[in-house]
CSV table of C-alpha atoms in Angstrom, one decimal:
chain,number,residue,atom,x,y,z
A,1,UNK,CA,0.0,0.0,0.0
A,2,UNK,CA,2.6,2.4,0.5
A,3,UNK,CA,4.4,1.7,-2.1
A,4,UNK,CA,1.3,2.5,-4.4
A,5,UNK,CA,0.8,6.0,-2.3
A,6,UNK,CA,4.7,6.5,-2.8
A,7,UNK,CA,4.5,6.1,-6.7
A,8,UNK,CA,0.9,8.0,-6.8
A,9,UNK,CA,2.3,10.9,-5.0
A,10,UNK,CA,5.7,10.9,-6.8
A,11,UNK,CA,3.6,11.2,-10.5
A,12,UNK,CA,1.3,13.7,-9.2
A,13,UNK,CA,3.9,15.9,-7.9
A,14,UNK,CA,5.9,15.3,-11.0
A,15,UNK,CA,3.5,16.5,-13.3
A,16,UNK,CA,2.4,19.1,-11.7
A,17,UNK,CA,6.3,20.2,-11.8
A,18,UNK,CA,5.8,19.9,-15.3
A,19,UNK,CA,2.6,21.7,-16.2
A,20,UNK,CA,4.6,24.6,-13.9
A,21,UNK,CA,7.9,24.5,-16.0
A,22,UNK,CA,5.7,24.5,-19.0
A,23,UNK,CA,4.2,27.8,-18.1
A,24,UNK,CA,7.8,29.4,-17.2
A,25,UNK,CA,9.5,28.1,-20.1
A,26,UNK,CA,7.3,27.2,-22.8
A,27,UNK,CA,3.7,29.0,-22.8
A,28,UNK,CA,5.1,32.5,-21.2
A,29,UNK,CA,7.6,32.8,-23.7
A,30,UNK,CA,5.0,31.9,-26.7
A,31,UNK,CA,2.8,34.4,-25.0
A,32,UNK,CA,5.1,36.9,-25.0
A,33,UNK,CA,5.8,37.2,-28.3
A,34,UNK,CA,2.5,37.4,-29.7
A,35,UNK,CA,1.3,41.0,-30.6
A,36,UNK,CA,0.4,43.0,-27.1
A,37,UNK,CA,-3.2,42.2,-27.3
A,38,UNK,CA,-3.1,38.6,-27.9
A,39,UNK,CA,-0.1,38.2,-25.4
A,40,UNK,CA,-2.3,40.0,-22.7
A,41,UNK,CA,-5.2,37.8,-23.5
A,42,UNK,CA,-3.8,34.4,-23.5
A,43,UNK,CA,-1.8,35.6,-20.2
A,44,UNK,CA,-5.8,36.3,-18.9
A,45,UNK,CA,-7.5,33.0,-20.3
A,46,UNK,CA,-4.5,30.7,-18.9
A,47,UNK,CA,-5.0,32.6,-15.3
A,48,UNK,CA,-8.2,31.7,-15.2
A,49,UNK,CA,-7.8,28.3,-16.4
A,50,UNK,CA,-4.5,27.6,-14.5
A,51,UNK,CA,-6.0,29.7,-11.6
A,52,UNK,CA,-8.9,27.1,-11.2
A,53,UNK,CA,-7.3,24.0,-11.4
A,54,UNK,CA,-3.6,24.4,-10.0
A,55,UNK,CA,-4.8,25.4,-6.1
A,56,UNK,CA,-6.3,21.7,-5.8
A,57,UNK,CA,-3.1,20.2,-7.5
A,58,UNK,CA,-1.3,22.0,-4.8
A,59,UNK,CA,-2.6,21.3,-2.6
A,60,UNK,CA,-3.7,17.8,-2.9
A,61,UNK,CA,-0.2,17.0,-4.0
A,62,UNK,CA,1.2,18.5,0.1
A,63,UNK,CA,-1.5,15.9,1.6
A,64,UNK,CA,-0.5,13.6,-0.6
A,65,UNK,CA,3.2,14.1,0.7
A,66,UNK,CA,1.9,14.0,4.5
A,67,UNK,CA,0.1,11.4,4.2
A,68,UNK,CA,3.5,9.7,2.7
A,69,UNK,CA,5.5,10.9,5.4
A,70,UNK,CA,3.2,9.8,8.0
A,71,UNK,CA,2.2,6.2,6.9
A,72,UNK,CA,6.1,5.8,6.4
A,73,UNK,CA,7.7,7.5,9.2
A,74,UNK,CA,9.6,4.1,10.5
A,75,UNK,CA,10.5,4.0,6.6
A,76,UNK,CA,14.0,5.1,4.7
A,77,UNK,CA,14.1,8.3,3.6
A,78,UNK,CA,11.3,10.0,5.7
A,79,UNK,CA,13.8,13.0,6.1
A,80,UNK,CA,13.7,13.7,2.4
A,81,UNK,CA,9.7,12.9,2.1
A,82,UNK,CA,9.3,15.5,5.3
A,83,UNK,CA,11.1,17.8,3.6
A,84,UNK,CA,9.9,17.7,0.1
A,85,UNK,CA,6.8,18.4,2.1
A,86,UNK,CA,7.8,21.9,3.9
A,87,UNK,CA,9.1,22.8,0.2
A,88,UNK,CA,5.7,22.2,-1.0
A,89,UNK,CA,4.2,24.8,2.1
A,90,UNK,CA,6.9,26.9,0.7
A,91,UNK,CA,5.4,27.2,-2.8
A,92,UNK,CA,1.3,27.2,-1.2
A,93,UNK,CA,2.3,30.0,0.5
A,94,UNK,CA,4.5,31.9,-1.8
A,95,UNK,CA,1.3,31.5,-4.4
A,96,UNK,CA,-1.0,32.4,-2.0
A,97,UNK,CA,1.1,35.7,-0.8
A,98,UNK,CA,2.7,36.2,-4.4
A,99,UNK,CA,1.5,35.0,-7.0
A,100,UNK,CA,-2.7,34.7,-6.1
A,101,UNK,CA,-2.9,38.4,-6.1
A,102,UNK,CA,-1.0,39.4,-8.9
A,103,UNK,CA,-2.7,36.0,-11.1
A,104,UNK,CA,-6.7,37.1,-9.9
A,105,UNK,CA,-5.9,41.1,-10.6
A,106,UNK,CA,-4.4,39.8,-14.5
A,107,UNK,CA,-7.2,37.3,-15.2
A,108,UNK,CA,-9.6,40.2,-15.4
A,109,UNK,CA,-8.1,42.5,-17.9
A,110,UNK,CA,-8.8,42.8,-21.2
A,111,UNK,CA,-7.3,45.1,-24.1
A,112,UNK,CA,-9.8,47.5,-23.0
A,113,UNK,CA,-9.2,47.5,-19.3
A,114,UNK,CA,-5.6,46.5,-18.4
A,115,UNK,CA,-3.5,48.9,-16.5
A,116,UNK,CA,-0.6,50.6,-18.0
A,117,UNK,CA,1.9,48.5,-16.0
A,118,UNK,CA,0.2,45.0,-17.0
A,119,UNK,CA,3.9,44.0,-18.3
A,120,UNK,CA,5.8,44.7,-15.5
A,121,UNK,CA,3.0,43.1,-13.3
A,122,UNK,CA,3.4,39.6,-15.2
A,123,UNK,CA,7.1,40.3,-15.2
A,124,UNK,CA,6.8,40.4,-11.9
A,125,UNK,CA,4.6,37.1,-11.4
A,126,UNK,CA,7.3,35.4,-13.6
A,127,UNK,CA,10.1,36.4,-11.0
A,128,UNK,CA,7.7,34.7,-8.2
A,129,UNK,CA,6.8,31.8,-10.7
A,130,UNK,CA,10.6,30.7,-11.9
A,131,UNK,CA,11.3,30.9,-7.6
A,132,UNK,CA,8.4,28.7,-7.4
A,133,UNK,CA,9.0,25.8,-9.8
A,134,UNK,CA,12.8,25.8,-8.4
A,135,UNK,CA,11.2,24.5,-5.3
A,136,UNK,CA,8.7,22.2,-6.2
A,137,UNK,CA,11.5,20.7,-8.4
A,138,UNK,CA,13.8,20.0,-5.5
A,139,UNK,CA,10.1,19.0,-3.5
A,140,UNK,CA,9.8,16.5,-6.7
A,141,UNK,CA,13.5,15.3,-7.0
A,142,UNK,CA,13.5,14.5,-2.7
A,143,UNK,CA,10.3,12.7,-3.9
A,144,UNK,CA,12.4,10.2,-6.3
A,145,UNK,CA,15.0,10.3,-4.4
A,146,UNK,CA,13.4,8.3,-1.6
A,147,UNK,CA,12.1,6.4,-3.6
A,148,UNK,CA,15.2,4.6,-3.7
């Protein structure tokens, strides 16, 4: 049984790494050299699509990690499990603190209504994000590694 929750945790983790270096290093860039409008629209329609389903992921991915560390405390490599977990609180509250505000003020603008700094604002939330997906790749990689 553990070893199932070990592996189910370690792929949901993992992906969600991936979806996150996707955004930073893949759809960002793609966004940002579309013509201003377009750019500042997909940045909009991936907030709110990103910002509905990626606080659950987050979420559920850190329980998933307790729950690990808890059903295999008398295990090898707890230490590692414990603290790919306190990364993980890292990144849920750098989002909520960082990255929240700055994702639900973008996710309402349109051509029409964006403020004049809406670049350096999403500059800005790219700072936060490329912080972010540094630690939930250690979180992910203390993840494999105790697997072994």
């Amino acid at each position: 049984m553990l070893g199932t929750l070990e592996v189910v945790t370690t792929v949901a983790v993992g992906l969600m790494v991936g979806v996150e270096f996707s955004v930073a290093f893949v759809m960002n860039p793609i966004f940002n050299a579309l013509p201003e409008d377009s750019h500042q629209l997909a940045r909009s329609h991936g907030g709110r699509m990103l910002g509905a389903v990626m606080p659950f992921w987050y979420i559920g991915s850190l329980v998933l990690v307790g729950i690990w560390a808890v059903a295999g405390w008398r295990h090898h490599g707890t230490g590692l499990v414990v603290t790919a977990a306190a990364l993980l609180i890292v990144s849920v509250i750098m989002s909520i603190l960082l990255l929240v505000p700055i994702n639900n003020r973008g996710k309402t603008w349109t051509p029409e209504n964006r403020p004049a700094d809406w670049k350096q604002q999403m500059k800005r939330w790219d700072r936060f994000h490329y912080v972010r997906v540094a630690v939930i790749i250690v979180a992910f990689a203390l993840l494999v590694a105790a697997l072994t």
